[in-house]
N, CA, C and O atoms as a Tinker XYZ file with bonds, in Angstrom:
   412  protein
     1  N     71.196000    6.228000   65.436000    73     2
     2  CA    69.917000    7.559000   65.013000    64     1     3
     3  C     70.542000    9.245000   64.205000    63     2     4     5
     4  O     70.286000    9.964000   63.239000    81     3
     5  N     71.664000    9.165000   65.612000    73     3     6
     6  CA    72.016000   10.539000   65.078000    64     5     7
     7  C     73.737000   10.471000   64.396000    63     6     8     9
     8  O     74.355000   11.498000   64.118000    81     7
     9  N     74.252000    9.199000   64.232000    73     7    10
    10  CA    75.229000    9.218000   63.366000    64     9    11
    11  C     74.988000    8.952000   61.384000    63    10    12    13
    12  O     75.791000    8.918000   60.451000    81    11
    13  N     73.039000    8.772000   61.503000    73    11    14
    14  CA    73.153000    8.847000   60.243000    64    13    15
    15  C     72.599000    9.942000   59.932000    63    14    16    17
    16  O     72.073000    9.829000   58.825000    81    15
    17  N     72.453000   11.013000   60.404000    73    15    18
    18  CA    71.777000   12.428000   60.555000    64    17    19
    19  C     73.438000   13.111000   60.449000    63    18    20    21
    20  O     73.457000   14.264000   60.017000    81    19
    21  N     74.301000   12.724000   60.673000    73    19    22
    22  CA    75.530000   12.975000   60.135000    64    21    23
    23  C     75.201000   12.899000   58.292000    63    22    24    25
    24  O     75.006000   13.773000   57.447000    81    23
    25  N     75.230000   12.218000   58.269000    73    23    26
    26  CA    75.399000   11.292000   56.582000    64    25    27
    27  C     75.394000   12.988000   55.971000    63    26    28    29
    28  O     74.678000   13.971000   56.161000    81    27
    29  N     76.505000   12.712000   55.223000    73    27    30
    30  CA    75.860000   13.627000   54.042000    64    29    31
    31  C     75.427000   13.222000   52.379000    63    30    32    33
    32  O     74.935000   14.034000   51.595000    81    31
    33  N     75.633000   12.264000   52.167000    73    31    34
    34  CA    75.438000   11.762000   50.786000    64    33    35
    35  C     73.854000   10.401000   50.818000    63    34    36    37
    36  O     73.687000    9.252000   50.411000    81    35
    37  N     73.040000   11.415000   51.534000    73    35    38
    38  CA    71.445000   10.893000   51.172000    64    37    39
    39  C     71.096000   11.829000   50.158000    63    38    40    41
    40  O     69.947000   12.257000   50.265000    81    39
    41  N     71.513000   12.102000   49.563000    73    39    42
    42  CA    70.896000   13.772000   49.065000    64    41    43
    43  C     69.633000   12.772000   47.939000    63    42    44    45
    44  O     68.547000   13.247000   47.605000    81    43
    45  N     70.159000   11.270000   47.499000    73    43    46
    46  CA    69.355000   10.716000   46.619000    64    45    47
    47  C     68.201000    9.999000   47.152000    63    46    48    49
    48  O     67.212000    9.727000   46.471000    81    47
    49  N     68.342000    9.708000   48.349000    73    47    50
    50  CA    66.901000    9.136000   48.944000    64    49    51
    51  C     66.290000    9.180000   48.929000    63    50    52    53
    52  O     65.908000   10.305000   49.253000    81    51
    53  N     65.193000    8.211000   48.583000    73    51    54
    54  CA    63.864000    8.086000   47.953000    64    53    55
    55  C     62.939000    7.822000   49.145000    63    54    56    57
    56  O     62.178000    8.653000   49.640000    81    55
    57  N     63.139000    6.305000   49.618000    73    55    58
    58  CA    62.434000    6.072000   50.617000    64    57    59
    59  C     63.095000    5.309000   51.994000    63    58    60    61
    60  O     64.022000    6.071000   52.268000    81    59
    61  N     63.113000    4.379000   52.853000    73    59    62
    62  CA    63.779000    3.860000   53.921000    64    61    63
    63  C     62.880000    3.537000   54.823000    63    62    64    65
    64  O     62.009000    4.277000   55.279000    81    63
    65  N     63.066000    2.540000   55.060000    73    63    66
    66  CA    62.225000    1.229000   55.791000    64    65    67
    67  C     62.694000    0.633000   57.083000    63    66    68    69
    68  O     63.332000   -0.378000   56.789000    81    67
    69  N     62.667000    0.794000   58.323000    73    67    70
    70  CA    63.118000    0.208000   58.940000    64    69    71
    71  C     62.520000   -0.307000   59.982000    63    70    72    73
    72  O     61.501000    0.201000   60.449000    81    71
    73  N     63.158000   -1.522000   60.538000    73    71    74
    74  CA    62.573000   -2.462000   61.445000    64    73    75
    75  C     62.821000   -2.655000   63.168000    63    74    76    77
    76  O     63.541000   -2.270000   64.089000    81    75
    77  N     62.273000   -3.077000   63.019000    73    75    78
    78  CA    62.412000   -3.835000   64.679000    64    77    79
    79  C     63.417000   -2.857000   65.567000    63    78    80    81
    80  O     64.477000   -3.305000   66.005000    81    79
    81  N     62.984000   -1.435000   65.808000    73    79    82
    82  CA    64.057000   -0.768000   66.484000    64    81    83
    83  C     63.780000   -0.889000   67.956000    63    82    84    85
    84  O     62.584000   -1.074000   68.179000    81    83
    85  N     64.550000   -0.838000   69.033000    73    83    86
    86  CA    64.928000   -0.712000   70.232000    64    85    87
    87  C     64.282000    0.287000   70.698000    63    86    88    89
    88  O     64.195000    1.283000   69.979000    81    87
    89  N     63.355000    0.290000   72.661000    73    87    90
    90  CA    62.968000    1.832000   72.752000    64    89    91
    91  C     64.318000    2.594000   72.977000    63    90    92    93
    92  O     64.229000    3.808000   73.161000    81    91
    93  N     65.787000    1.907000   72.983000    73    91    94
    94  CA    67.236000    2.946000   73.143000    64    93    95
    95  C     67.321000    3.772000   71.747000    63    94    96    97
    96  O     68.209000    4.604000   71.560000    81    95
    97  N     66.137000    3.417000   70.604000    73    95    98
    98  CA    66.601000    4.863000   70.245000    64    97    99
    99  C     65.660000    5.946000   70.306000    63    98   100   101
   100  O     64.431000    5.919000   70.371000    81    99
   101  N     66.820000    7.322000   70.257000    73    99   102
   102  CA    66.215000    8.763000   70.637000    64   101   103
   103  C     65.595000    9.284000   70.363000    63   102   104   105
   104  O     66.090000   10.120000   69.607000    81   103
   105  N     64.352000    9.437000   70.506000    73   103   106
   106  CA    63.211000    9.855000   69.908000    64   105   107
   107  C     63.426000   11.465000   69.067000    63   106   108   109
   108  O     62.797000   11.988000   68.147000    81   107
   109  N     64.293000   11.792000   69.659000    73   107   110
   110  CA    64.972000   13.436000   69.559000    64   109   111
   111  C     64.959000   13.468000   68.129000    63   110   112   113
   112  O     64.272000   14.073000   67.306000    81   111
   113  N     66.194000   12.404000   68.034000    73   111   114
   114  CA    67.304000   12.133000   66.905000    64   113   115
   115  C     65.309000   11.264000   65.377000    63   114   116   117
   116  O     64.695000   11.264000   64.310000    81   115
   117  N     65.453000   10.914000   66.408000    73   115   118
   118  CA    64.147000   10.299000   64.754000    64   117   119
   119  C     63.166000   11.309000   64.602000    63   118   120   121
   120  O     62.430000   11.225000   63.619000    81   119
   121  N     63.033000   12.161000   65.319000    73   119   122
   122  CA    62.406000   13.597000   65.043000    64   121   123
   123  C     63.015000   15.008000   64.151000    63   122   124   125
   124  O     62.409000   15.942000   63.625000    81   123
   125  N     64.325000   14.723000   64.239000    73   123   126
   126  CA    65.334000   15.387000   64.074000    64   125   127
   127  C     65.163000   14.965000   62.190000    63   126   128   129
   128  O     64.716000   15.716000   61.324000    81   127
   129  N     65.684000   13.548000   62.012000    73   127   130
   130  CA    65.781000   12.453000   61.029000    64   129   131
   131  C     64.132000   12.935000   59.968000    63   130   132   133
   132  O     64.145000   13.020000   58.740000    81   131
   133  N     63.350000   13.089000   60.518000    73   131   134
   134  CA    61.950000   13.027000   59.976000    64   133   135
   135  C     61.609000   14.145000   59.045000    63   134   136   137
   136  O     60.941000   14.260000   58.017000    81   135
   137  N     62.700000   15.327000   60.199000    73   135   138
   138  CA    62.087000   17.062000   59.480000    64   137   139
   139  C     63.443000   17.194000   58.554000    63   138   140   141
   140  O     63.666000   18.060000   57.707000    81   139
   141  N     64.181000   16.236000   58.900000    73   139   142
   142  CA    65.930000   17.085000   57.693000    64   141   143
   143  C     64.995000   16.204000   56.721000    63   142   144   145
   144  O     64.650000   17.011000   55.857000    81   143
   145  N     64.468000   15.084000   56.453000    73   143   146
   146  CA    64.374000   14.597000   55.057000    64   145   147
   147  C     62.653000   14.303000   54.757000    63   146   148   149
   148  O     62.024000   13.256000   54.905000    81   147
   149  N     62.016000   16.138000   54.114000    73   147   150
   150  CA    60.765000   15.515000   54.546000    64   149   151
   151  C     60.611000   15.550000   52.790000    63   150   152   153
   152  O     59.597000   16.125000   52.396000    81   151
   153  N     61.281000   15.137000   52.013000    73   151   154
   154  CA    60.989000   14.201000   50.395000    64   153   155
   155  C     61.372000   12.799000   50.935000    63   154   156   157
   156  O     62.259000   12.305000   50.239000    81   155
   157  N     61.116000   12.283000   51.602000    73   155   158
   158  CA    62.059000   11.026000   51.920000    64   157   159
   159  C     60.514000   10.071000   52.652000    63   158   160   161
   160  O     59.923000   10.705000   53.527000    81   159
   161  N     60.088000    9.038000   52.398000    73   159   162
   162  CA    59.170000    8.754000   52.334000    64   161   163
   163  C     59.796000    7.018000   53.459000    63   162   164   165
   164  O     60.366000    6.006000   53.049000    81   163
   165  N     59.233000    7.481000   55.215000    73   163   166
   166  CA    60.316000    7.299000   55.641000    64   165   167
   167  C     59.383000    6.362000   56.490000    63   166   168   169
   168  O     58.564000    7.120000   57.009000    81   167
   169  N     59.031000    4.630000   57.005000    73   167   170
   170  CA    58.735000    3.854000   57.659000    64   169   171
   171  C     59.638000    3.013000   58.968000    63   170   172   173
   172  O     60.496000    2.166000   58.723000    81   171
   173  N     59.265000    3.419000   60.292000    73   171   174
   174  CA    59.796000    2.904000   61.214000    64   173   175
   175  C     58.826000    2.115000   61.924000    63   174   176   177
   176  O     57.746000    2.621000   62.229000    81   175
   177  N     59.071000    1.064000   62.182000    73   175   178
   178  CA    58.249000   -0.744000   62.532000    64   177   179
   179  C     59.069000   -0.678000   63.941000    63   178   180   181
   180  O     60.232000   -0.342000   63.717000    81   179
   181  N     58.800000   -0.908000   65.389000    73   179   182
   182  CA    59.291000   -0.727000   66.370000    64   181   183
   183  C     59.266000   -1.969000   67.337000    63   182   184   185
   184  O     58.142000   -2.118000   67.817000    81   183
   185  N     59.869000   -2.583000   67.614000    73   183   186
   186  CA    60.214000   -3.525000   68.954000    64   185   187
   187  C     58.747000   -4.299000   69.369000    63   186   188   189
   188  O     58.009000   -3.449000   69.866000    81   187
   189  N     58.097000   -5.622000   69.325000    73   187   190
   190  CA    56.989000   -5.118000   69.977000    64   189   191
   191  C     57.364000   -5.478000   72.006000    63   190   192   193
   192  O     56.460000   -5.727000   72.803000    81   191
   193  N     58.776000   -5.405000   72.362000    73   191   194
   194  CA    58.694000   -5.093000   73.466000    64   193   195
   195  C     58.979000   -3.854000   74.401000    63   194   196   197
   196  O     59.327000   -3.648000   75.564000    81   195
   197  N     58.524000   -2.881000   72.863000    73   195   198
   198  CA    59.359000   -1.319000   74.398000    64   197   199
   199  C     57.773000   -0.770000   74.871000    63   198   200   201
   200  O     56.695000   -1.341000   74.710000    81   199
   201  N     58.018000    0.320000   75.400000    73   199   202
   202  CA    57.560000    0.330000   76.667000    64   201   203
   203  C     56.293000    1.122000   77.327000    63   202   204   205
   204  O     56.466000    2.329000   77.158000    81   203
   205  N     55.218000    0.878000   77.941000    73   203   206
   206  CA    53.911000    2.189000   77.816000    64   205   207
   207  C     55.031000    3.558000   77.410000    63   206   208   209
   208  O     55.099000    4.028000   76.274000    81   207
   209  N     55.998000    4.137000   78.791000    73   207   210
   210  CA    56.184000    5.143000   79.034000    64   209   211
   211  C     56.905000    6.131000   77.472000    63   210   212   213
   212  O     56.976000    7.339000   77.247000    81   211
   213  N     57.494000    4.442000   76.361000    73   211   214
   214  CA    58.193000    4.695000   75.276000    64   213   215
   215  C     56.862000    5.267000   74.429000    63   214   216   217
   216  O     56.934000    6.287000   73.743000    81   215
   217  N     55.776000    4.564000   74.554000    73   215   218
   218  CA    55.053000    4.556000   73.112000    64   217   219
   219  C     54.078000    5.802000   72.984000    63   218   220   221
   220  O     53.510000    6.260000   71.993000    81   219
   221  N     54.073000    6.404000   75.010000    73   219   222
   222  CA    53.649000    7.936000   75.167000    64   221   223
   223  C     54.553000    9.274000   73.793000    63   222   224   225
   224  O     54.243000   10.318000   73.220000    81   223
   225  N     55.971000    8.154000   73.879000    73   223   226
   226  CA    56.793000    9.406000   73.936000    64   225   227
   227  C     56.507000    9.587000   72.165000    63   226   228   229
   228  O     56.490000   10.579000   71.436000    81   227
   229  N     56.269000    7.864000   71.866000    73   227   230
   230  CA    56.199000    7.817000   70.157000    64   229   231
   231  C     54.854000    8.837000   69.210000    63   230   232   233
   232  O     54.876000    9.528000   68.191000    81   231
   233  N     53.402000    8.298000   70.583000    73   231   234
   234  CA    52.804000    8.765000   70.124000    64   233   235
   235  C     52.602000   10.709000   70.248000    63   234   236   237
   236  O     51.751000   11.374000   69.658000    81   235
   237  N     53.632000   11.198000   71.151000    73   235   238
   238  CA    53.829000   12.333000   70.755000    64   237   239
   239  C     54.385000   12.629000   69.704000    63   238   240   241
   240  O     54.338000   13.851000   69.555000    81   239
   241  N     55.124000   11.899000   68.523000    73   239   242
   242  CA    55.734000   12.538000   67.943000    64   241   243
   243  C     55.033000   12.155000   66.390000    63   242   244   245
   244  O     55.415000   12.612000   65.313000    81   243
   245  N     53.805000   11.104000   66.630000    73   243   246
   246  CA    52.819000   11.078000   65.560000    64   245   247
   247  C     51.748000   11.878000   65.778000    63   246   248   249
   248  O     51.053000   12.171000   64.805000    81   247
   249  N     51.365000   12.446000   67.246000    73   247   250
   250  CA    50.800000   13.494000   66.108000    64   249   251
   251  C     51.503000   14.957000   66.541000    63   250   252   253
   252  O     50.889000   15.771000   67.230000    81   251
   253  N     52.755000   15.169000   66.093000    73   251   254
   254  CA    53.727000   16.237000   65.799000    64   253   255
   255  C     53.628000   15.798000   63.817000    63   254   256   257
   256  O     53.668000   16.750000   63.038000    81   255
   257  N     53.481000   14.048000   63.134000    73   255   258
   258  CA    53.478000   14.226000   62.303000    64   257   259
   259  C     52.022000   14.544000   61.753000    63   258   260   261
   260  O     51.822000   15.240000   60.758000    81   259
   261  N     51.266000   14.091000   62.340000    73   259   262
   262  CA    49.920000   14.428000   61.994000    64   261   263
   263  C     48.722000   15.575000   61.620000    63   262   264   265
   264  O     47.654000   15.632000   61.010000    81   263
   265  N     49.698000   16.511000   62.459000    73   263   266
   266  CA    49.273000   18.301000   62.658000    64   265   267
   267  C     50.497000   18.527000   60.871000    63   266   268   269
   268  O     50.044000   18.274000   59.755000    81   267
   269  N     51.466000   18.855000   61.033000    73   267   270
   270  CA    52.762000   18.757000   60.247000    64   269   271
   271  C     51.403000   18.649000   58.646000    63   270   272   273
   272  O     51.097000   19.581000   57.902000    81   271
   273  N     50.970000   17.446000   58.608000    73   271   274
   274  CA    50.752000   17.571000   57.284000    64   273   275
   275  C     51.660000   16.948000   55.915000    63   274   276   277
   276  O     51.530000   17.184000   54.714000    81   275
   277  N     52.443000   16.223000   56.515000    73   275   278
   278  CA    54.219000   16.306000   55.698000    64   277   279
   279  C     53.793000   14.234000   55.267000    63   278   280   281
   280  O     53.778000   13.244000   55.998000    81   279
   281  N     53.560000   14.400000   53.969000    73   279   282
   282  CA    53.868000   12.737000   53.468000    64   281   283
   283  C     54.385000   12.631000   54.012000    63   282   284   285
   284  O     55.027000   13.345000   54.782000    81   283
   285  N     54.241000   11.055000   53.680000    73   283   286
   286  CA    55.398000    9.530000   53.636000    64   285   287
   287  C     56.007000    9.420000   54.863000    63   286   288   289
   288  O     57.235000    9.497000   54.832000    81   287
   289  N     55.459000    9.252000   55.998000    73   287   290
   290  CA    55.727000    9.006000   57.499000    64   289   291
   291  C     55.022000    8.399000   57.800000    63   290   292   293
   292  O     53.834000    8.529000   57.507000    81   291
   293  N     55.696000    7.141000   58.784000    73   291   294
   294  CA    54.899000    5.873000   59.126000    64   293   295
   295  C     55.585000    5.399000   59.941000    63   294   296   297
   296  O     56.627000    4.753000   59.828000    81   295
   297  N     54.764000    5.843000   61.193000    73   295   298
   298  CA    55.825000    4.944000   63.091000    64   297   299
   299  C     54.687000    3.470000   62.821000    63   298   300   301
   300  O     53.648000    3.622000   62.178000    81   299
   301  N     54.902000    2.725000   63.143000    73   299   302
   302  CA    54.367000    1.450000   63.747000    64   301   303
   303  C     54.817000    1.181000   65.473000    63   302   304   305
   304  O     55.775000    1.529000   66.163000    81   303
   305  N     53.811000    0.534000   65.666000    73   303   306
   306  CA    54.443000   -0.588000   66.899000    64   305   307
   307  C     53.008000   -0.847000   67.021000    63   306   308   309
   308  O     52.064000   -0.285000   66.466000    81   307
   309  N     53.053000   -2.412000   68.383000    73   307   310
   310  CA    52.128000   -3.041000   68.865000    64   309   311
   311  C     50.881000   -2.247000   69.378000    63   310   312   313
   312  O     51.225000   -1.102000   69.086000    81   311
   313  N     50.053000   -2.174000   69.768000    73   311   314
   314  CA    49.014000   -1.364000   70.084000    64   313   315
   315  C     48.438000   -0.314000   69.946000    63   314   316   317
   316  O     47.316000   -0.224000   70.443000    81   315
   317  N     48.848000    0.508000   69.430000    73   315   318
   318  CA    48.993000    1.827000   68.636000    64   317   319
   319  C     47.540000    1.669000   68.238000    63   318   320   321
   320  O     46.704000    0.779000   68.081000    81   319
   321  N     47.673000    3.116000   68.147000    73   319   322
   322  CA    45.823000    4.683000   68.095000    64   321   323
   323  C     45.645000    3.940000   66.243000    63   322   324   325
   324  O     46.190000    4.509000   65.298000    81   323
   325  N     44.916000    2.810000   66.084000    73   323   326
   326  CA    44.421000    2.796000   64.800000    64   325   327
   327  C     44.187000    3.763000   64.059000    63   326   328   329
   328  O     44.474000    3.638000   62.868000    81   327
   329  N     43.674000    4.850000   64.474000    73   327   330
   330  CA    43.316000    6.510000   63.813000    64   329   331
   331  C     44.097000    7.163000   63.468000    63   330   332   333
   332  O     43.958000    7.848000   62.455000    81   331
   333  N     45.402000    7.166000   64.351000    73   331   334
   334  CA    46.625000    7.659000   64.212000    64   333   335
   335  C     46.982000    6.831000   62.626000    63   334   336   337
   336  O     47.038000    7.434000   61.554000    81   335
   337  N     47.183000    5.423000   62.790000    73   335   338
   338  CA    48.104000    4.568000   61.718000    64   337   339
   339  C     47.449000    5.097000   60.475000    63   338   340   341
   340  O     48.109000    5.708000   59.635000    81   339
   341  N     45.534000    4.765000   60.278000    73   339   342
   342  CA    44.763000    5.252000   59.123000    64   341   343
   343  C     45.209000    6.364000   58.339000    63   342   344   345
   344  O     45.310000    6.492000   57.119000    81   343
   345  N     45.524000    7.358000   59.554000    73   343   346
   346  CA    45.538000    8.999000   59.212000    64   345   347
   347  C     46.820000    8.578000   58.360000    63   346   348   349
   348  O     46.489000    8.180000   57.243000    81   347
   349  N     48.095000    8.560000   58.571000    73   347   350
   350  CA    49.500000    8.150000   58.520000    64   349   351
   351  C     49.605000    6.945000   56.702000    63   350   352   353
   352  O     50.360000    6.917000   55.730000    81   351
   353  N     48.654000    6.351000   57.047000    73   351   354
   354  CA    48.127000    5.186000   56.355000    64   353   355
   355  C     48.497000    5.886000   55.017000    63   354   356   357
   356  O     49.352000    5.938000   54.134000    81   355
   357  N     47.365000    6.367000   55.412000    73   355   358
   358  CA    46.803000    7.374000   53.987000    64   357   359
   359  C     47.290000    8.654000   53.782000    63   358   360   361
   360  O     46.522000    9.336000   53.103000    81   359
   361  N     48.413000    9.274000   54.175000    73   359   362
   362  CA    49.476000    9.558000   53.708000    64   361   363
   363  C     50.476000    9.648000   52.587000    63   362   364   365
   364  O     50.782000   10.583000   51.847000    81   363
   365  N     50.947000    8.257000   52.690000    73   363   366
   366  CA    51.656000    7.974000   52.538000    64   365   367
   367  C     51.927000    8.332000   50.341000    63   366   368   369
   368  O     50.986000    8.712000   49.643000    81   367
   369  N     53.081000    8.122000   49.884000    73   367   370
   370  CA    53.371000    8.501000   48.813000    64   369   371
   371  C     52.913000    7.287000   47.865000    63   370   372   373
   372  O     52.030000    7.498000   47.033000    81   371
   373  N     53.211000    6.646000   47.924000    73   371   374
   374  CA    52.601000    4.940000   47.506000    64   373   375
   375  C     52.464000    3.694000   47.907000    63   374   376   377
   376  O     53.180000    3.320000   48.836000    81   375
   377  N     51.815000    3.061000   47.494000    73   375   378
   378  CA    51.128000    2.124000   48.033000    64   377   379
   379  C     49.997000    2.250000   48.665000    63   378   380   381
   380  O     49.153000    1.354000   48.705000    81   379
   381  N     49.906000    3.119000   49.089000    73   379   382
   382  CA    48.306000    3.400000   50.433000    64   381   383
   383  C     47.154000    2.584000   50.172000    63   382   384   385
   384  O     46.105000    2.968000   50.690000    81   383
   385  N     47.121000    1.209000   49.256000    73   383   386
   386  CA    45.860000    0.205000   49.363000    64   385   387
   387  C     47.239000   -0.749000   49.800000    63   386   388   389
   388  O     46.916000   -1.924000   49.627000    81   387
   389  N     48.049000   -0.696000   50.089000    73   387   390
   390  CA    48.500000   -2.440000   50.598000    64   389   391
   391  C     48.785000   -1.574000   52.117000    63   390   392   393
   392  O     49.050000   -2.494000   52.890000    81   391
   393  N     48.831000   -0.771000   52.605000    73   391   394
   394  CA    48.548000   -0.798000   54.183000    64   393   395
   395  C     47.528000   -0.132000   55.108000    63   394   396   397
   396  O     47.566000    0.421000   56.207000    81   395
   397  N     46.835000   -0.348000   54.424000    73   395   398
   398  CA    45.378000    0.535000   54.671000    64   397   399
   399  C     44.856000   -1.079000   55.629000    63   398   400   401
   400  O     44.324000   -1.230000   56.728000    81   399
   401  N     45.332000   -2.071000   54.556000    73   399   402
   402  CA    44.860000   -3.154000   55.518000    64   401   403
   403  C     45.810000   -3.970000   56.400000    63   402   404   405
   404  O     45.754000   -5.141000   56.775000    81   403
   405  N     47.052000   -2.609000   56.702000    73   403   406
   406  CA    47.654000   -3.808000   58.309000    64   405   407
   407  C     46.699000   -3.450000   59.396000    63   406   408   409
   408  O     46.487000   -4.306000   60.255000    81   407
   409  N     46.119000   -2.347000   59.471000    73   407   410
   410  CA    45.153000   -2.163000   61.295000    64   409   411
   411  C     45.074000   -2.752000   61.226000    63   410   412
   412  O     44.473000   -3.399000   62.084000    81   411
């Protein structure tokens, strides 16, 4: 993620969806990426094997996303707070209906 942040040719990026992220993904780098690309619809789906401690750090980032009211952000992992996921789903830029049934 740190290397992706250094890329300069992502100006035309409209959406990004990545899956099966391991716990080794640096949450600070993820947060920086989300802040840098405010107009990009971004989804990150994490592995089923992430620890409770990592889930807690993701929850803190999710809370930050919800408080910021930025559109187009979705972070998903097993057993996450369904209410928070629904909030993120409701703020999708497109295909909201498709994701409302995911929870």
